[in-house]
């Protein structure tokens, strides 16, 4: 089984060392970056299964680094930061992050979050799974979108879309259950595969907004993913 590779980007060498030791002890292959530009350079040369970003770094901050990484990689990104306001978390998710963990953090929580993000990434990329023997599924056609589950690709008309694994998982779930209303809690627990927590509603809302920007012809007036006020979201 291939060892998962994690990139840790933080300008504090002590924090990098602590995280390095923790995750290496769990069997992961670890690389370090001392700032945002260093992290960006590494992601352009190598593939990672998880990227852990500090926010307050010299030069490119974590948000800026995330935006740049997202131009070339869909690997899950976990923000670590002492900034814990909802606006900070929203900005993190808006820039393309998948999860947000506040400093100081529990070592066990860091390890569990890292494993959950990597597991979801590998599942949706078809890594570390048994060979499939069932017949290939026909692509799902939903309005102007085509979802090819075998290739895990989504096209807008004939144009391929670049979705993060979280966005792909969310879209696939909603399209496969058209007409069903998913509450924020149901979506979070189904896609993130974690217990719902206070504030997760905002996480779901930001990812829905990002997804609409990519799949809707008019994101301000969404026709594919509808908001059912007070209840959640659904695809018609």
Tab-separated table of C-alpha atoms in Angstrom:
chain	number	residue	atom	x	y	z
A	1	UNK	CA	0.000	0.000	0.000
A	2	UNK	CA	1.356	3.401	-0.980
A	3	UNK	CA	2.324	5.667	1.930
A	4	UNK	CA	0.317	8.879	2.060
A	5	UNK	CA	2.372	12.062	1.738
A	6	UNK	CA	1.587	15.150	3.850
A	7	UNK	CA	2.964	18.664	3.434
A	8	UNK	CA	3.224	20.863	6.547
A	9	UNK	CA	3.582	24.597	5.871
A	10	UNK	CA	4.248	26.767	8.919
A	11	UNK	CA	6.852	29.451	9.592
A	12	UNK	CA	7.286	28.201	13.166
A	13	UNK	CA	9.875	25.373	13.110
A	14	UNK	CA	8.776	24.071	16.537
A	15	UNK	CA	5.183	23.600	15.369
A	16	UNK	CA	6.383	21.932	12.169
A	17	UNK	CA	8.532	19.564	14.212
A	18	UNK	CA	5.690	18.633	16.565
A	19	UNK	CA	3.269	17.938	13.712
A	20	UNK	CA	5.977	16.117	11.773
A	21	UNK	CA	6.690	13.769	14.683
A	22	UNK	CA	2.983	13.164	15.362
A	23	UNK	CA	2.031	12.310	11.797
A	24	UNK	CA	5.205	10.439	10.961
A	25	UNK	CA	4.448	8.261	13.980
A	26	UNK	CA	1.147	7.384	12.278
A	27	UNK	CA	3.016	6.101	9.234
A	28	UNK	CA	2.744	9.127	6.950
A	29	UNK	CA	5.507	10.474	4.705
A	30	UNK	CA	6.072	14.102	5.781
A	31	UNK	CA	7.566	17.107	4.014
A	32	UNK	CA	7.913	20.617	5.417
A	33	UNK	CA	7.686	24.142	4.028
A	34	UNK	CA	8.764	27.245	5.958
A	35	UNK	CA	6.399	29.639	4.184
A	36	UNK	CA	3.677	29.885	1.562
A	37	UNK	CA	5.948	30.240	-1.454
A	38	UNK	CA	7.996	27.232	-0.364
A	39	UNK	CA	4.780	25.210	-0.020
A	40	UNK	CA	3.613	26.327	-3.454
A	41	UNK	CA	6.925	25.312	-5.021
A	42	UNK	CA	6.687	21.838	-3.473
A	43	UNK	CA	3.100	21.251	-4.612
A	44	UNK	CA	4.112	22.124	-8.176
A	45	UNK	CA	6.756	19.368	-8.103
A	46	UNK	CA	5.082	16.640	-6.039
A	47	UNK	CA	1.650	15.187	-5.303
A	48	UNK	CA	0.386	15.270	-1.720
A	49	UNK	CA	-2.546	13.501	-0.063
A	50	UNK	CA	-2.943	16.307	2.486
A	51	UNK	CA	-1.631	19.851	2.854
A	52	UNK	CA	-1.583	21.489	6.299
A	53	UNK	CA	-1.356	25.278	6.089
A	54	UNK	CA	-0.725	27.877	8.756
A	55	UNK	CA	-2.485	31.151	7.954
A	56	UNK	CA	-0.130	33.796	9.331
A	57	UNK	CA	3.022	33.222	7.263
A	58	UNK	CA	5.448	35.774	5.771
A	59	UNK	CA	5.043	36.552	2.092
A	60	UNK	CA	2.110	34.508	0.857
A	61	UNK	CA	-0.267	33.912	3.768
A	62	UNK	CA	-2.207	30.684	4.110
A	63	UNK	CA	-5.276	31.961	2.275
A	64	UNK	CA	-3.213	33.194	-0.692
A	65	UNK	CA	-1.198	29.990	-0.758
A	66	UNK	CA	-4.393	27.921	-0.785
A	67	UNK	CA	-5.801	29.863	-3.728
A	68	UNK	CA	-2.596	29.306	-5.709
A	69	UNK	CA	-2.419	25.599	-4.812
A	70	UNK	CA	-6.006	25.109	-5.948
A	71	UNK	CA	-4.995	26.117	-9.475
A	72	UNK	CA	-3.051	22.857	-9.801
A	73	UNK	CA	-4.130	20.505	-7.020
A	74	UNK	CA	-7.319	19.129	-5.484
A	75	UNK	CA	-5.534	17.622	-2.481
A	76	UNK	CA	-7.377	18.318	0.790
A	77	UNK	CA	-6.157	21.387	2.668
A	78	UNK	CA	-6.362	21.700	6.447
A	79	UNK	CA	-5.857	25.161	7.923
A	80	UNK	CA	-4.208	25.515	11.328
A	81	UNK	CA	-4.564	28.934	12.909
A	82	UNK	CA	-4.880	30.849	16.152
A	83	UNK	CA	-7.524	32.951	14.402
A	84	UNK	CA	-10.845	31.450	15.416
A	85	UNK	CA	-13.481	33.972	14.299
A	86	UNK	CA	-16.200	32.659	12.009
A	87	UNK	CA	-15.088	35.203	9.393
A	88	UNK	CA	-11.584	33.682	9.425
A	89	UNK	CA	-12.987	30.186	8.922
A	90	UNK	CA	-15.277	31.389	6.148
A	91	UNK	CA	-12.335	32.996	4.379
A	92	UNK	CA	-10.408	29.737	4.710
A	93	UNK	CA	-13.183	27.697	3.120
A	94	UNK	CA	-13.767	30.348	0.456
A	95	UNK	CA	-10.123	30.187	-0.591
A	96	UNK	CA	-10.454	26.426	-1.179
A	97	UNK	CA	-9.741	24.850	2.211
A	98	UNK	CA	-11.446	21.647	3.306
A	99	UNK	CA	-11.116	21.896	7.081
A	100	UNK	CA	-10.034	24.318	9.803
A	101	UNK	CA	-8.440	23.513	13.150
A	102	UNK	CA	-7.790	26.192	15.769
A	103	UNK	CA	-4.541	26.512	17.703
A	104	UNK	CA	-3.867	25.289	20.318
A	105	UNK	CA	-5.185	21.973	19.071
A	106	UNK	CA	-5.531	18.489	20.510
A	107	UNK	CA	-2.982	16.095	19.056
A	108	UNK	CA	-5.639	13.406	18.796
A	109	UNK	CA	-7.965	15.757	16.948
A	110	UNK	CA	-5.234	16.731	14.490
A	111	UNK	CA	-4.480	13.082	13.756
A	112	UNK	CA	-8.165	12.181	13.368
A	113	UNK	CA	-8.847	15.157	11.073
A	114	UNK	CA	-5.797	14.344	8.955
A	115	UNK	CA	-6.786	10.686	8.604
A	116	UNK	CA	-10.383	11.568	7.745
A	117	UNK	CA	-9.347	14.029	5.021
A	118	UNK	CA	-6.860	11.587	3.513
A	119	UNK	CA	-9.326	8.707	3.661
A	120	UNK	CA	-11.985	10.716	1.832
A	121	UNK	CA	-9.469	11.913	-0.746
A	122	UNK	CA	-8.304	8.370	-1.450
A	123	UNK	CA	-11.834	6.991	-1.664
A	124	UNK	CA	-12.934	9.562	-4.211
A	125	UNK	CA	-9.721	9.150	-6.177
A	126	UNK	CA	-10.045	5.372	-6.166
A	127	UNK	CA	-6.811	4.783	-4.257
A	128	UNK	CA	-6.196	1.845	-1.936
A	129	UNK	CA	-9.407	0.114	-2.942
A	130	UNK	CA	-10.023	-3.426	-4.112
A	131	UNK	CA	-10.255	-3.993	-7.867
A	132	UNK	CA	-13.703	-3.282	-9.181
A	133	UNK	CA	-15.455	-6.153	-10.906
A	134	UNK	CA	-18.870	-4.622	-11.405
A	135	UNK	CA	-19.774	-3.158	-14.814
A	136	UNK	CA	-18.879	0.473	-15.351
A	137	UNK	CA	-21.700	2.852	-14.500
A	138	UNK	CA	-23.212	5.044	-17.160
A	139	UNK	CA	-22.462	8.752	-16.725
A	140	UNK	CA	-25.075	10.765	-14.848
A	141	UNK	CA	-26.595	13.567	-16.904
A	142	UNK	CA	-28.050	16.399	-14.866
A	143	UNK	CA	-29.190	19.450	-16.837
A	144	UNK	CA	-25.991	20.721	-18.553
A	145	UNK	CA	-23.710	18.623	-16.330
A	146	UNK	CA	-22.338	15.143	-17.013
A	147	UNK	CA	-20.867	13.211	-14.087
A	148	UNK	CA	-18.630	10.285	-14.970
A	149	UNK	CA	-18.289	8.247	-11.763
A	150	UNK	CA	-15.753	5.852	-13.261
A	151	UNK	CA	-13.364	8.710	-14.041
A	152	UNK	CA	-14.675	10.986	-11.278
A	153	UNK	CA	-14.994	13.786	-13.791
A	154	UNK	CA	-17.655	16.441	-14.240
A	155	UNK	CA	-18.185	18.399	-17.430
A	156	UNK	CA	-20.172	21.579	-17.963
A	157	UNK	CA	-21.484	20.982	-21.462
A	158	UNK	CA	-18.244	19.790	-23.045
A	159	UNK	CA	-15.921	21.713	-20.705
A	160	UNK	CA	-14.258	19.732	-17.866
A	161	UNK	CA	-14.731	21.233	-14.419
A	162	UNK	CA	-12.061	21.322	-11.730
A	163	UNK	CA	-13.784	20.345	-8.478
A	164	UNK	CA	-12.247	19.583	-5.117
A	165	UNK	CA	-13.043	16.150	-3.722
A	166	UNK	CA	-15.408	17.734	-1.217
A	167	UNK	CA	-17.272	19.559	-3.981
A	168	UNK	CA	-17.428	16.410	-6.111
A	169	UNK	CA	-18.731	14.322	-3.225
A	170	UNK	CA	-21.366	16.918	-2.369
A	171	UNK	CA	-22.541	17.253	-5.977
A	172	UNK	CA	-22.684	13.483	-6.505
A	173	UNK	CA	-24.704	12.979	-3.322
A	174	UNK	CA	-27.253	15.650	-4.220
A	175	UNK	CA	-27.613	14.553	-7.858
A	176	UNK	CA	-28.039	10.894	-6.931
A	177	UNK	CA	-30.870	11.857	-4.566
A	178	UNK	CA	-32.682	14.442	-6.668
A	179	UNK	CA	-35.657	15.968	-4.949
A	180	UNK	CA	-34.471	14.949	-1.466
A	181	UNK	CA	-33.787	17.781	0.936
A	182	UNK	CA	-30.471	17.507	2.739
A	183	UNK	CA	-30.033	19.502	5.916
A	184	UNK	CA	-26.617	21.027	6.610
A	185	UNK	CA	-26.072	18.361	9.256
A	186	UNK	CA	-26.987	15.523	6.880
A	187	UNK	CA	-24.698	16.912	4.174
A	188	UNK	CA	-21.797	17.430	6.565
A	189	UNK	CA	-22.008	13.989	8.132
A	190	UNK	CA	-22.433	12.304	4.720
A	191	UNK	CA	-19.649	14.149	2.893
A	192	UNK	CA	-17.133	14.830	5.653
A	193	UNK	CA	-17.881	11.510	7.358
A	194	UNK	CA	-17.594	13.186	10.770
A	195	UNK	CA	-20.070	14.093	13.529
A	196	UNK	CA	-21.771	17.445	13.033
A	197	UNK	CA	-20.426	20.256	15.217
A	198	UNK	CA	-21.372	23.813	16.002
A	199	UNK	CA	-20.275	25.946	13.086
A	200	UNK	CA	-20.338	23.158	10.493
A	201	UNK	CA	-23.414	24.785	8.946
A	202	UNK	CA	-21.174	27.647	7.818
A	203	UNK	CA	-18.708	25.150	6.361
A	204	UNK	CA	-21.443	23.528	4.278
A	205	UNK	CA	-22.799	26.902	3.159
A	206	UNK	CA	-19.413	28.069	1.864
A	207	UNK	CA	-18.788	24.822	-0.034
A	208	UNK	CA	-22.265	25.030	-1.606
A	209	UNK	CA	-21.493	28.588	-2.693
A	210	UNK	CA	-18.146	27.550	-4.196
A	211	UNK	CA	-19.799	24.629	-5.994
A	212	UNK	CA	-22.504	26.865	-7.440
A	213	UNK	CA	-19.850	29.203	-8.839
A	214	UNK	CA	-18.516	26.281	-10.873
A	215	UNK	CA	-21.679	24.461	-11.997
A	216	UNK	CA	-24.419	27.087	-12.276
A	217	UNK	CA	-24.974	29.172	-15.381
A	218	UNK	CA	-26.086	31.982	-13.075
A	219	UNK	CA	-24.718	31.369	-9.536
A	220	UNK	CA	-26.759	34.267	-8.145
A	221	UNK	CA	-29.934	32.505	-9.299
A	222	UNK	CA	-29.068	28.816	-8.911
A	223	UNK	CA	-31.114	26.371	-10.964
A	224	UNK	CA	-29.314	23.151	-10.038
A	225	UNK	CA	-28.757	23.292	-6.279
A	226	UNK	CA	-31.736	24.923	-4.622
A	227	UNK	CA	-31.847	26.311	-1.098
A	228	UNK	CA	-34.939	25.203	0.803
A	229	UNK	CA	-35.121	27.871	3.457
A	230	UNK	CA	-35.050	26.554	6.972
A	231	UNK	CA	-34.503	22.979	5.776
A	232	UNK	CA	-31.392	22.636	3.626
A	233	UNK	CA	-30.509	21.982	-0.025
A	234	UNK	CA	-31.716	19.831	-2.884
A	235	UNK	CA	-31.150	19.160	-6.575
A	236	UNK	CA	-34.269	19.226	-8.770
